[in-house]
Coordinates of C-alpha atoms in Angstrom, one line a residue:
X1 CA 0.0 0.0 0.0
X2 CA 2.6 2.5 0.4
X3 CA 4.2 1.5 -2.6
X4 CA 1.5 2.7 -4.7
X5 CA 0.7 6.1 -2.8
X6 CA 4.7 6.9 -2.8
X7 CA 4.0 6.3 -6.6
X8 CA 1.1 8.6 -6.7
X9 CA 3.1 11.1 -4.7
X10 CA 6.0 11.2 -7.3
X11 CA 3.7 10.7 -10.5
X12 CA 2.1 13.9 -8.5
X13 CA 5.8 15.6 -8.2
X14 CA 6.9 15.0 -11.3
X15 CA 3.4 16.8 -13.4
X16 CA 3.8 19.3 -11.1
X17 CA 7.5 19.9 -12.1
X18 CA 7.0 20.0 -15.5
X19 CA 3.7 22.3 -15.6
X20 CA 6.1 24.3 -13.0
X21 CA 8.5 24.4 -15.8
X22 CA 6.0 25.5 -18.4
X23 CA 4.8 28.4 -16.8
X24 CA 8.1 29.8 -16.1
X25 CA 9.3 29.2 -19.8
X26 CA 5.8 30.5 -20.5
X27 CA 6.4 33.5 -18.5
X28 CA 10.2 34.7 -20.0
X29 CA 9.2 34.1 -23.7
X30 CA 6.2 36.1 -23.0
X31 CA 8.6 39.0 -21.4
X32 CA 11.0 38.6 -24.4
X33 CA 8.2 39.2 -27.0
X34 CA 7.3 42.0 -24.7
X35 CA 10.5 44.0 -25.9
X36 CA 9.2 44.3 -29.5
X37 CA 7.2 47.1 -30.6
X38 CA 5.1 45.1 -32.9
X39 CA 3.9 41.9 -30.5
X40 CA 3.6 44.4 -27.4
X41 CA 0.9 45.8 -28.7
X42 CA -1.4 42.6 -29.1
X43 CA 0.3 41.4 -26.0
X44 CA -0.6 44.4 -23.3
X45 CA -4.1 45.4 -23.3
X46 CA -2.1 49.1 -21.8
X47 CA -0.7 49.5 -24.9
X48 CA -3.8 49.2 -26.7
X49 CA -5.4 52.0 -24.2
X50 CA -2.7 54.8 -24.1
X51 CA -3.1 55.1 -28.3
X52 CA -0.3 56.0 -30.2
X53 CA 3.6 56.8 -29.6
X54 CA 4.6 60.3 -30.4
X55 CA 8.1 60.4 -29.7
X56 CA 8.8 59.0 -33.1
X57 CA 7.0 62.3 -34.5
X58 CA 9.2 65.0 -32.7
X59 CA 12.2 66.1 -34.3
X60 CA 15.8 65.9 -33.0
X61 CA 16.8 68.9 -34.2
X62 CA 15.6 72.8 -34.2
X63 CA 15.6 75.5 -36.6
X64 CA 17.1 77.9 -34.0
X65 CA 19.4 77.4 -31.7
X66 CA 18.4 77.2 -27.6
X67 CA 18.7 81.1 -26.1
X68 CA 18.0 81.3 -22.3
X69 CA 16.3 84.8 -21.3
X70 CA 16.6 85.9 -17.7
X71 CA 13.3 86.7 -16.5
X72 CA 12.5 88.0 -13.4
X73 CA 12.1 85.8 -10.7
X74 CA 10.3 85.2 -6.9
X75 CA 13.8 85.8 -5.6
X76 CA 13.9 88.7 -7.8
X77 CA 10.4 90.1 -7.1
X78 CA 11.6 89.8 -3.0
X79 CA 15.3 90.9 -3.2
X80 CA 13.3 94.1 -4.8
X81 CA 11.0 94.8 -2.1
X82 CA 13.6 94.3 0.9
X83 CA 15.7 97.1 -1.3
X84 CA 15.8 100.6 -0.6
X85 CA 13.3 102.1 -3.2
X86 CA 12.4 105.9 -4.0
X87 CA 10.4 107.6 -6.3
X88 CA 11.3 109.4 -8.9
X89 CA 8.0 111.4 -10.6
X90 CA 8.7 113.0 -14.6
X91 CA 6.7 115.3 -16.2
X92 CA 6.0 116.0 -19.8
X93 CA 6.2 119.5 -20.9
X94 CA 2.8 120.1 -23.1
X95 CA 2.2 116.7 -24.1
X96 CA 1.1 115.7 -27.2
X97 CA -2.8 114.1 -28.0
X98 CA -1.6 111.0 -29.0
X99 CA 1.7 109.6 -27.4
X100 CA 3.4 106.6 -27.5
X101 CA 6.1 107.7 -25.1
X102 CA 7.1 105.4 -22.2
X103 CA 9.8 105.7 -19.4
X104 CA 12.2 102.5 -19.1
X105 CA 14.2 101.3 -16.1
X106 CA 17.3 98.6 -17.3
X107 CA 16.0 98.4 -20.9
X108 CA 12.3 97.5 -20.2
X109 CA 9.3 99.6 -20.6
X110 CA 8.2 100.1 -17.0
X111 CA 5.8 102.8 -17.8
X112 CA 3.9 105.6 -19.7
X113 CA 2.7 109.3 -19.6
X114 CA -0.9 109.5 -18.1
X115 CA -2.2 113.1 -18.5
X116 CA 1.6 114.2 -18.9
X117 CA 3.0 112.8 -15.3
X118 CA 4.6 110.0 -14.5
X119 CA 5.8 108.1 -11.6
X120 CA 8.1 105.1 -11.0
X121 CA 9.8 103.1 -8.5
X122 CA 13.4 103.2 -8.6
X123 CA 16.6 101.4 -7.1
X124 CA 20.1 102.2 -6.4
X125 CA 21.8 101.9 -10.0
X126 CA 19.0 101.7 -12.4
X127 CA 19.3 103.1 -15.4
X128 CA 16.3 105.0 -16.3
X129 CA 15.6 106.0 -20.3
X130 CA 12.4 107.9 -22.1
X131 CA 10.9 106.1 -25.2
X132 CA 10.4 109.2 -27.2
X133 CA 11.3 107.4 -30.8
X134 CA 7.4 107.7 -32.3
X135 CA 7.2 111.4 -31.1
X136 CA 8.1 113.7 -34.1
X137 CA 8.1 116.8 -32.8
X138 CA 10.6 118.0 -30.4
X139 CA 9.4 117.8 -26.7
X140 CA 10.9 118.3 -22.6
X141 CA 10.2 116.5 -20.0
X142 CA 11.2 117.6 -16.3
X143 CA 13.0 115.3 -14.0
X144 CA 11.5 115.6 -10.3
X145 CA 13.2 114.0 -7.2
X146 CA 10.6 114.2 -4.3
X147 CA 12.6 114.5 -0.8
X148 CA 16.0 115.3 -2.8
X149 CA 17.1 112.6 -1.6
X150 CA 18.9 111.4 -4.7
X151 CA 22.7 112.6 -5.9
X152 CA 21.9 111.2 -9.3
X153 CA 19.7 112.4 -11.2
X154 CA 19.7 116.2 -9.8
X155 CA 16.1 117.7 -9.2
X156 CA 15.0 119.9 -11.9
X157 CA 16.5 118.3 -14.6
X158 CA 15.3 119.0 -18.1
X159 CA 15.7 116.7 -20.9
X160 CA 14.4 117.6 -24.7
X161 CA 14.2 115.1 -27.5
X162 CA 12.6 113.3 -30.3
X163 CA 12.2 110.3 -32.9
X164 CA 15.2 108.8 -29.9
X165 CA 15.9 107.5 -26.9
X166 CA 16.4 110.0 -24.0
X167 CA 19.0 108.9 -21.0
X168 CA 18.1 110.1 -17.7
X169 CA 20.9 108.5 -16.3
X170 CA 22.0 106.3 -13.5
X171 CA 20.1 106.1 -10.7
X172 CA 22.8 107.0 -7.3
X173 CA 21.0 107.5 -3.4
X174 CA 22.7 109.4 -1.3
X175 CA 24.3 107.8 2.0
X176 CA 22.0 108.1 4.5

């Protein structure tokens, strides 16, 4: 009697083995055929769900090369309000109906004449410009430092121009 259930028992072992066997041969062909672009898809139902590849359809290459602008950042934006900052206000001597004339701090347009007037926010060393290139006719503008408080530019100042850009000038506090 034990002859014939140690017989079952390794009959048993032996099936079991080989299915064992199978399933793991099975299981690495199935992995190698996942590899290929072809099979995967009728082989993983996510493939079939996600749609098609795009990476094929970007190019490798650009027209123009990569140019990295500074912009201003939110370290920027909070280094400039834990500066010193003063005012500087400019008025525009009879200005015209129509003007495209605009004040500009570092090379950006920062601002533009309402009703003739002007006022900006300024730091130590700024370099502060008028837009007056569309004006054709010549035209002044005054230069106001509230406080005095400024060594550059001097209160009062008067700067003429047109169809150009007008330099006001660097931007120096005094040492308080």
């Amino acid at each position: 009697m034990t002859n014939s259930k140690d017989n079952w028992m390794e009959r048993g072992e032996a099936i079991l083995f080989r299915l064992l066997v199978i399933c793991i041969t099975t299981l690495f062909i199935s992995q190698l055929l996942l590899f290929k672009e072809g099979t995967r898809i009728y082989l993983s139902k996510v493939d079939q769900m996600e749609g098609e590849r795009i990476t094929a359809a970007i190019p490798l290459h650009t027209d123009t090369p990569l140019q990295i602008i500074e912009e201003t950042t939110v370290i920027k934006h909070y280094q400039n309000l834990l500066r010193k900052s003063k005012v500087l206000l400019i008025h525009m001597v009879k200005p015209p109906t129509e003007s495209d004339v605009f004040i500009m701090v570092n090379g950006k347009r920062v601002g533009g004449f309402t009703k003739g007037n002007s006022k900006i926010t300024i730091y130590d060393g700024d370099y502060v410009e008028i837009d007056a290139t569309a004006l054709a006719q010549p035209i002044q503008f005054i230069i106001n430092v509230p406080d005095n408080d400024l060594l550059s530019p001097q209160d009062g100042l008067i700067v003429e121009g047109s169809k150009r850009i007008l330099p006001i000038g660097k931007i120096k506090f005094k040492n308080e």
